[in-house]
Amino acid sequence: MFENVKKVDPLIYDYILAEKERQMEGIELIPSENLVSPAVLEALGSYLTNKYSEGYPGRRYYGGNEVVDKVEQLAIDRLKQLFGAEHANVQPNSGSPANMAMYSALLNVGDKAMGLKLTEGGHLTHGHKVNFSGKLYNFVQYGVSKESEMLDYDEIRKKVLEEKPKLLLSGYTAYPRNIDFKEFRSIADEAGCYCVADIAHIAGLCAGGVHENPVPYFDVVTTTTHKTLRGPRSAVIMCKNEFSEKIDKAVFPGLQGGPHEHVIAAKAIAFGEALKPEFKDYASQIVKNARVLGEALQDYGYRLVTGGTDNHLILVDVRKSGVSGIEAEKALEKAGIYCNKNTIPFETGSPWDPSGIRIGTPVLTTRGMKESEMKEVASFMHLALKNKDNDAKLAEIKNKVKLFCNNFIFYK
Ligand code: DSN
């Protein structure tokens, strides 16, 4: 693979291989990342990248879409089957545009909407003031409980009934617990507002049956495709039939031009992989691994936000152990362990130097690691954090991490 890149642009070839090596030799704990299958990878580099196909299958603004129509329809059909969706749009290029299309289909500029605060587990596109969502719409944000650091559905209900938003959003990027989507539906019904979700992080868990799937009874659900779902870096929107026209028009021509059909082919492959029975075991192993990793860290004395995890991710309050989020991220990186610094609920630091790190198990599970390896990962992490100021020791740990990872090479 990449023989032509090697000939034409040896510098980029070297970078591609260096990144592959980094991915294979390190412990990747960023919970929003994953490793796509070789088939998905090949489709991303396929001839489909050459085609313009503005429009939708059967009604395009360019000729020559006979093959592309079949590819896109297959992606749509598989996605609908995977999540039990009435309607699916597979064209959004990424999570932010998918959310932008969802809002523009359902809201007018200035309308009130509600989502979880970024610092408590939401996302920039869930109404943060620096983001288009907070600038175009009147977002009022809900938080988590001060005591449990979890969603308090009574509080959310109260706030929604007081604020009367037109849209209530659930689904988060740093929330380690199950989401009670039925409760959100009931709150939205009581308030008479749209009930939508962004399931980017947990989509693979929903598809694999280890987290409640909101798609059949929510109005609109967006998700990226590259996290627990293990597809290419992209996104999709699923909705009830009554919103299909608005959603499709919001994506094209509202927001995007020509869809990336090579990525849509890669999504179709990933949805096919997720429809296989073994994907359920994979999703379940992600969750088991996260639970064991969290417990092992607790045994070393680390405080987990909410006290644990129900899904693929863990928020560790490293400041409680005398390390800041940025120090932890940097020390772990020197040891070949990758995570991201993250705010925790009721943060006392700043987003640049928060109190937490966010870790997760999708990549390690894809590489075939199980519960016993999670204990080893926790021990590497603890050793690195204990030696955060000792570069020689961190380099030594990095070598051990490499040997450990050599047993789980995913891309040969
Ligand atoms: N950047 C993604 C994440 O890491 O969770 C969300 O967009």
Coordinates of C-alpha atoms and ligand atoms in Angstrom, one line a residue:
M1 CA 0.0 0.0 0.0
F2 CA 1.1 3.6 -0.7
E3 CA 3.7 2.6 -3.2
N4 CA 2.7 5.5 -5.5
V5 CA 2.8 8.0 -2.6
K6 CA 6.3 6.7 -1.9
K7 CA 7.3 7.4 -5.5
V8 CA 5.6 10.8 -6.0
D9 CA 6.0 12.3 -2.5
P10 CA 8.4 10.5 -0.3
L11 CA 8.0 13.1 2.5
I12 CA 4.3 12.5 2.8
Y13 CA 5.0 8.7 2.5
D14 CA 7.3 8.9 5.5
Y15 CA 4.8 10.9 7.5
I16 CA 2.0 8.3 6.7
L17 CA 4.3 5.5 7.9
A18 CA 5.4 7.4 10.9
E19 CA 1.8 7.9 12.0
K20 CA 1.0 4.2 11.4
E21 CA 4.0 3.3 13.6
R22 CA 2.9 5.7 16.3
Q23 CA -0.6 4.2 16.3
M24 CA 0.7 0.6 16.4
E25 CA 3.4 1.3 19.0
G26 CA 1.4 3.3 21.5
I27 CA -1.6 2.9 23.8
E28 CA -4.3 4.9 22.2
L29 CA -6.9 5.9 24.8
I30 CA -8.7 8.9 23.2
P31 CA -12.3 7.7 23.4
S32 CA -13.4 9.4 20.2
E33 CA -10.8 7.6 18.1
N34 CA -10.8 4.1 16.6
L35 CA -9.0 2.0 13.9
V36 CA -11.0 1.4 10.7
S37 CA -10.9 -2.0 9.0
P38 CA -8.5 -2.4 6.1
A39 CA -11.6 -2.5 3.8
V40 CA -12.8 0.9 5.1
L41 CA -9.3 2.2 4.6
E42 CA -9.2 1.0 0.9
A43 CA -12.6 2.5 0.1
L44 CA -11.3 5.9 1.3
G45 CA -8.6 5.8 -1.3
S46 CA -10.9 4.6 -4.1
Y47 CA -11.9 5.9 -7.6
L48 CA -15.2 7.2 -6.1
T49 CA -13.3 10.2 -4.8
N50 CA -13.3 11.5 -8.4
K51 CA -17.1 11.8 -8.8
Y52 CA -19.4 14.8 -8.4
S53 CA -22.9 13.8 -7.3
E54 CA -24.7 16.8 -5.9
G55 CA -28.2 15.7 -5.1
Y56 CA -29.5 12.4 -3.8
P57 CA -29.7 8.9 -5.4
G58 CA -31.9 9.1 -8.5
R59 CA -32.0 12.9 -8.6
R60 CA -28.5 14.3 -9.2
Y61 CA -27.3 17.5 -10.7
Y62 CA -24.5 15.7 -12.7
G63 CA -24.5 12.9 -15.1
G64 CA -22.7 9.6 -14.6
N65 CA -24.0 8.7 -11.2
E66 CA -25.3 5.2 -12.0
V67 CA -22.7 3.5 -9.8
V68 CA -22.5 6.2 -7.1
D69 CA -26.3 6.0 -6.7
K70 CA -26.0 2.3 -5.8
V71 CA -23.2 3.0 -3.3
E72 CA -25.1 5.8 -1.5
Q73 CA -28.4 3.8 -1.5
L74 CA -26.6 0.9 0.1
A75 CA -25.1 3.1 2.8
I76 CA -28.6 4.5 3.5
D77 CA -30.3 1.1 3.6
R78 CA -27.7 -0.4 5.9
L79 CA -27.7 2.5 8.2
K80 CA -31.5 2.4 8.5
Q81 CA -31.3 -1.3 9.2
L82 CA -28.6 -0.9 11.8
F83 CA -30.4 1.7 13.9
G84 CA -34.1 1.1 12.9
A85 CA -34.3 4.5 11.3
E86 CA -37.2 5.7 9.2
H87 CA -35.0 8.0 7.2
A88 CA -31.2 8.4 6.8
N89 CA -29.0 11.0 5.2
V90 CA -25.4 9.7 4.8
Q91 CA -23.9 12.9 3.3
P92 CA -22.7 15.0 6.2
N93 CA -19.0 15.4 6.1
S94 CA -18.5 15.5 9.8
G95 CA -20.2 15.9 13.2
S96 CA -20.4 19.7 13.3
P97 CA -22.0 20.0 9.8
A98 CA -24.4 17.3 10.8
N99 CA -25.5 19.2 13.9
M100 CA -25.6 22.4 11.9
A101 CA -27.9 20.8 9.3
M102 CA -30.1 19.4 12.1
Y103 CA -30.5 22.8 13.7
S104 CA -31.2 24.6 10.5
A105 CA -33.9 22.0 9.6
L106 CA -35.7 22.4 12.9
L107 CA -35.0 25.9 14.1
N108 CA -35.1 29.5 13.0
V109 CA -32.1 31.7 13.8
G110 CA -32.7 33.0 17.4
D111 CA -34.9 30.1 18.5
K112 CA -34.3 28.7 21.9
A113 CA -32.6 25.3 22.3
M114 CA -31.1 23.3 25.2
G115 CA -28.0 21.1 25.4
L116 CA -25.5 20.1 28.1
K117 CA -22.7 22.5 29.0
L118 CA -19.4 21.8 27.3
T119 CA -17.5 21.8 30.6
E120 CA -19.8 19.1 31.9
G121 CA -19.7 16.8 29.0
G122 CA -21.5 18.5 26.1
H123 CA -19.9 19.6 22.8
L124 CA -19.0 22.9 21.2
T125 CA -21.9 22.5 18.8
H126 CA -24.4 22.0 21.7
G127 CA -24.7 25.7 22.2
H128 CA -21.2 27.0 23.2
K129 CA -20.9 30.8 22.8
V130 CA -17.8 30.6 20.6
N131 CA -19.5 28.1 18.2
F132 CA -22.0 28.8 15.4
S133 CA -24.6 27.0 17.6
G134 CA -24.3 29.5 20.4
K135 CA -24.1 32.4 18.0
L136 CA -27.1 31.6 15.8
Y137 CA -29.5 30.1 18.3
N138 CA -30.5 31.0 21.8
F139 CA -29.0 28.1 23.7
V140 CA -29.8 27.7 27.4
Q141 CA -27.7 24.9 28.9
Y142 CA -28.4 22.3 31.5
G143 CA -25.7 20.8 33.7
V144 CA -25.1 17.7 35.8
S145 CA -25.8 17.2 39.5
K146 CA -23.2 18.7 41.8
E147 CA -23.3 15.6 44.1
S148 CA -23.4 12.7 41.6
E149 CA -21.8 14.5 38.6
M150 CA -24.6 12.7 36.6
L151 CA -27.6 13.9 34.7
D152 CA -30.4 14.8 37.1
Y153 CA -33.6 14.2 35.0
D154 CA -35.9 16.0 37.5
E155 CA -33.7 19.1 37.3
I156 CA -33.6 18.9 33.5
R157 CA -37.4 18.5 33.3
K158 CA -37.8 21.5 35.6
K159 CA -35.5 23.6 33.5
V160 CA -37.0 22.6 30.2
L161 CA -40.5 23.4 31.5
E162 CA -39.4 26.8 32.7
E163 CA -37.3 27.7 29.6
K164 CA -39.7 26.2 27.0
P165 CA -37.0 25.5 24.3
K166 CA -38.0 24.5 20.8
L167 CA -35.4 21.7 20.8
L168 CA -33.9 19.5 23.5
L169 CA -30.6 17.9 22.8
S170 CA -29.0 14.9 24.5
G171 CA -25.9 12.9 23.7
Y172 CA -22.4 13.9 24.9
T173 CA -18.7 13.8 24.3
A174 CA -17.5 13.3 27.9
Y175 CA -20.3 11.7 29.9
P176 CA -19.3 8.2 31.2
R177 CA -22.8 7.0 32.1
N178 CA -25.8 5.6 30.4
I179 CA -28.2 8.2 29.0
D180 CA -31.9 7.7 29.8
F181 CA -33.2 8.6 26.3
K182 CA -36.7 7.5 27.2
E183 CA -36.7 10.1 30.0
F184 CA -35.5 12.8 27.5
R185 CA -38.4 11.8 25.1
S186 CA -40.9 12.1 28.0
I187 CA -39.5 15.6 29.0
A188 CA -39.6 16.8 25.4
D189 CA -43.2 15.5 25.0
E190 CA -44.3 17.2 28.1
A191 CA -42.7 20.5 27.0
G192 CA -43.8 20.1 23.4
C193 CA -40.3 20.5 21.9
Y194 CA -38.2 18.6 19.4
C195 CA -36.3 15.7 20.9
V196 CA -32.9 15.2 19.3
A197 CA -29.7 13.5 20.1
D198 CA -26.1 13.6 19.0
I199 CA -24.9 10.0 19.7
A200 CA -21.4 10.5 18.2
H201 CA -19.6 8.8 21.1
I202 CA -21.9 5.9 21.7
A203 CA -23.3 5.1 18.3
G204 CA -21.3 1.8 18.1
L205 CA -22.6 0.9 21.6
C206 CA -26.2 1.7 20.5
A207 CA -25.8 -0.4 17.3
G208 CA -24.2 -3.2 19.2
G209 CA -27.0 -3.3 21.7
V210 CA -25.1 -2.3 24.8
H211 CA -26.6 1.2 25.1
E212 CA -30.2 2.2 24.6
N213 CA -30.7 3.3 20.9
P214 CA -32.8 6.5 20.7
V215 CA -33.2 6.5 16.9
P216 CA -36.6 4.7 16.6
Y217 CA -38.4 7.2 18.9
F218 CA -36.4 10.5 18.6
D219 CA -37.2 13.1 16.1
V220 CA -33.7 13.5 14.7
V221 CA -30.4 11.8 15.7
T222 CA -26.9 12.8 14.4
T223 CA -23.7 10.9 14.8
T224 CA -20.2 10.8 13.6
T225 CA -19.2 7.5 12.1
H226 CA -15.6 7.2 13.3
K227 CA -15.8 6.6 17.0
T228 CA -17.3 3.5 18.6
L229 CA -19.0 2.8 15.3
R230 CA -15.6 2.2 13.7
G231 CA -16.3 3.8 10.3
P232 CA -14.4 6.5 8.4
R233 CA -14.1 10.1 9.7
S234 CA -17.6 11.4 8.8
A235 CA -21.2 11.7 10.0
V236 CA -24.8 10.9 9.3
I237 CA -28.3 12.0 10.3
M238 CA -31.2 9.8 11.0
C239 CA -34.8 11.0 11.5
K240 CA -38.5 10.3 11.4
N241 CA -40.0 10.4 8.0
E242 CA -41.9 13.6 8.8
F243 CA -38.5 15.4 9.0
S244 CA -36.8 13.7 6.0
E245 CA -37.4 16.5 3.5
K246 CA -36.2 19.2 5.8
I247 CA -33.1 17.3 6.8
D248 CA -32.2 16.4 3.3
K249 CA -32.7 20.0 2.1
A250 CA -30.6 21.3 5.1
V251 CA -27.7 19.1 4.1
F252 CA -27.9 19.7 0.4
P253 CA -28.3 22.4 -0.9
G254 CA -28.5 24.1 2.5
L255 CA -25.0 23.4 3.8
Q256 CA -22.9 21.1 1.5
G257 CA -22.2 20.7 -2.1
G258 CA -21.0 17.5 -3.7
P259 CA -21.0 14.5 -1.2
H260 CA -17.8 12.6 -0.7
E261 CA -18.9 9.3 -2.3
H262 CA -15.6 7.5 -1.4
V263 CA -16.3 8.2 2.2
I264 CA -19.9 7.2 1.8
A265 CA -18.7 3.9 0.4
A266 CA -16.4 3.5 3.4
K267 CA -19.4 4.2 5.6
A268 CA -21.5 1.6 3.8
I269 CA -18.7 -0.9 4.5
A270 CA -18.5 0.0 8.2
F271 CA -22.3 -0.2 8.6
G272 CA -22.1 -3.7 7.0
E273 CA -19.4 -4.6 9.5
A274 CA -21.6 -3.3 12.4
L275 CA -24.5 -5.4 11.1
K276 CA -22.6 -8.6 11.6
P277 CA -23.4 -10.5 14.8
E278 CA -19.8 -10.3 16.1
F279 CA -20.1 -6.5 16.3
K280 CA -22.3 -7.0 19.4
D281 CA -19.5 -8.9 21.1
Y282 CA -17.1 -6.1 20.1
A283 CA -19.4 -3.4 21.6
S284 CA -19.8 -5.4 24.7
Q285 CA -16.0 -5.9 25.1
I286 CA -15.5 -2.1 24.7
V287 CA -17.7 -1.5 27.8
K288 CA -16.2 -4.4 29.8
N289 CA -12.7 -3.1 29.1
A290 CA -13.6 0.4 30.2
R291 CA -15.1 -0.9 33.4
V292 CA -12.0 -2.9 34.3
L293 CA -9.6 0.0 33.3
G294 CA -11.6 2.3 35.5
E295 CA -11.6 0.0 38.4
A296 CA -7.9 -0.6 38.1
L297 CA -7.2 3.1 38.1
Q298 CA -9.4 3.4 41.2
D299 CA -7.3 0.7 42.9
Y300 CA -4.3 3.0 42.3
G301 CA -6.2 5.8 44.0
Y302 CA -7.5 7.8 41.1
R303 CA -10.9 9.5 41.4
L304 CA -13.2 8.8 38.5
V305 CA -15.8 11.4 37.7
T306 CA -19.3 10.0 38.6
G307 CA -17.4 7.1 40.4
G308 CA -17.1 4.9 37.3
T309 CA -18.3 4.2 33.8
D310 CA -21.2 2.5 32.0
N311 CA -19.9 3.1 28.5
H312 CA -16.6 3.3 26.6
L313 CA -15.1 6.3 28.3
I314 CA -13.7 7.4 31.7
L315 CA -13.1 10.8 33.1
V316 CA -10.2 10.8 35.6
D317 CA -9.9 13.7 38.0
V318 CA -6.1 13.7 38.0
R319 CA -5.9 16.9 40.0
K320 CA -7.1 15.0 43.0
S321 CA -3.9 12.9 42.6
G322 CA -1.7 16.1 42.4
V323 CA -1.4 16.2 38.6
S324 CA -3.1 18.7 36.3
G325 CA -4.8 17.6 33.1
I326 CA -2.2 19.1 30.9
E327 CA 0.7 17.6 32.9
A328 CA -1.0 14.2 32.8
E329 CA -1.6 14.4 29.0
K330 CA 2.1 15.4 28.4
A331 CA 3.6 12.8 30.7
L332 CA 1.5 10.0 29.3
E333 CA 2.4 11.1 25.8
K334 CA 6.1 10.8 26.6
A335 CA 5.4 7.2 27.7
G336 CA 3.6 6.4 24.4
I337 CA 0.1 6.6 26.0
Y338 CA -2.4 9.0 24.3
C339 CA -5.3 10.7 25.9
N340 CA -6.8 14.2 26.1
K341 CA -6.9 16.6 28.9
N342 CA -10.5 17.4 29.7
T343 CA -12.6 19.6 32.0
I344 CA -14.6 17.9 34.7
P345 CA -17.9 19.0 36.1
F346 CA -17.6 22.1 38.3
E347 CA -14.1 22.6 36.9
T348 CA -11.7 24.8 39.0
G349 CA -9.0 24.9 36.3
S350 CA -9.3 26.2 32.7
P351 CA -10.1 24.3 29.4
W352 CA -6.4 24.6 28.5
D353 CA -5.3 23.2 31.9
P354 CA -8.3 21.3 33.3
S355 CA -8.4 18.9 36.2
G356 CA -9.2 15.8 34.2
I357 CA -8.1 13.5 31.4
R358 CA -10.6 11.6 29.2
I359 CA -9.7 8.1 28.2
G360 CA -11.6 5.2 26.6
T361 CA -11.3 1.7 25.2
P362 CA -12.5 1.6 21.5
V363 CA -9.0 1.5 19.9
L364 CA -7.6 -1.1 22.4
T365 CA -10.6 -3.3 22.0
T366 CA -10.3 -3.1 18.2
R367 CA -6.7 -4.3 18.7
G368 CA -8.0 -7.4 20.5
M369 CA -7.2 -6.4 24.1
K370 CA -9.3 -7.7 26.9
E371 CA -9.8 -7.2 30.6
S372 CA -6.3 -8.5 31.6
E373 CA -4.6 -6.1 29.3
M374 CA -6.7 -3.2 30.8
K375 CA -5.0 -3.9 34.1
E376 CA -1.6 -3.6 32.4
V377 CA -2.6 -0.4 30.8
A378 CA -3.7 1.1 34.1
S379 CA -0.3 0.1 35.6
F380 CA 1.6 1.8 32.7
M381 CA -0.5 4.9 33.3
H382 CA 0.1 5.0 37.0
L383 CA 3.8 4.5 36.5
A384 CA 4.0 7.3 34.0
L385 CA 2.0 9.7 36.1
K386 CA 4.1 8.9 39.2
N387 CA 7.2 9.7 37.1
K388 CA 5.7 12.7 35.3
D389 CA 8.9 14.8 35.7
N390 CA 11.4 12.1 34.9
D391 CA 11.9 12.0 31.2
A392 CA 14.4 9.1 31.3
K393 CA 11.9 7.0 33.2
L394 CA 9.1 8.0 30.8
A395 CA 11.2 7.0 27.8
E396 CA 11.8 3.6 29.5
I397 CA 8.1 3.2 30.0
K398 CA 7.6 4.0 26.3
N399 CA 9.8 1.1 25.3
K400 CA 7.8 -1.2 27.5
V401 CA 4.6 0.1 26.1
K402 CA 6.0 -0.6 22.6
L403 CA 6.8 -4.2 23.5
F404 CA 3.3 -4.6 25.0
C405 CA 1.7 -3.2 21.9
N406 CA 3.7 -5.4 19.6
N407 CA 1.4 -8.3 20.7
F408 CA -1.6 -6.4 19.3
I409 CA -0.5 -5.1 15.9
F410 CA -3.6 -4.2 13.9
Y411 CA -2.2 -2.8 10.6
K412 CA 0.5 -5.3 9.5
Ligands
DSN1 N1 -13.8 15.9 19.0 C1 -14.8 14.9 19.4 C2 -14.4 14.3 20.7 O1 -13.2 14.1 20.8 O2 -15.2 13.9 21.5 C3 -16.1 15.5 19.5 O3 -16.3 16.2 18.4

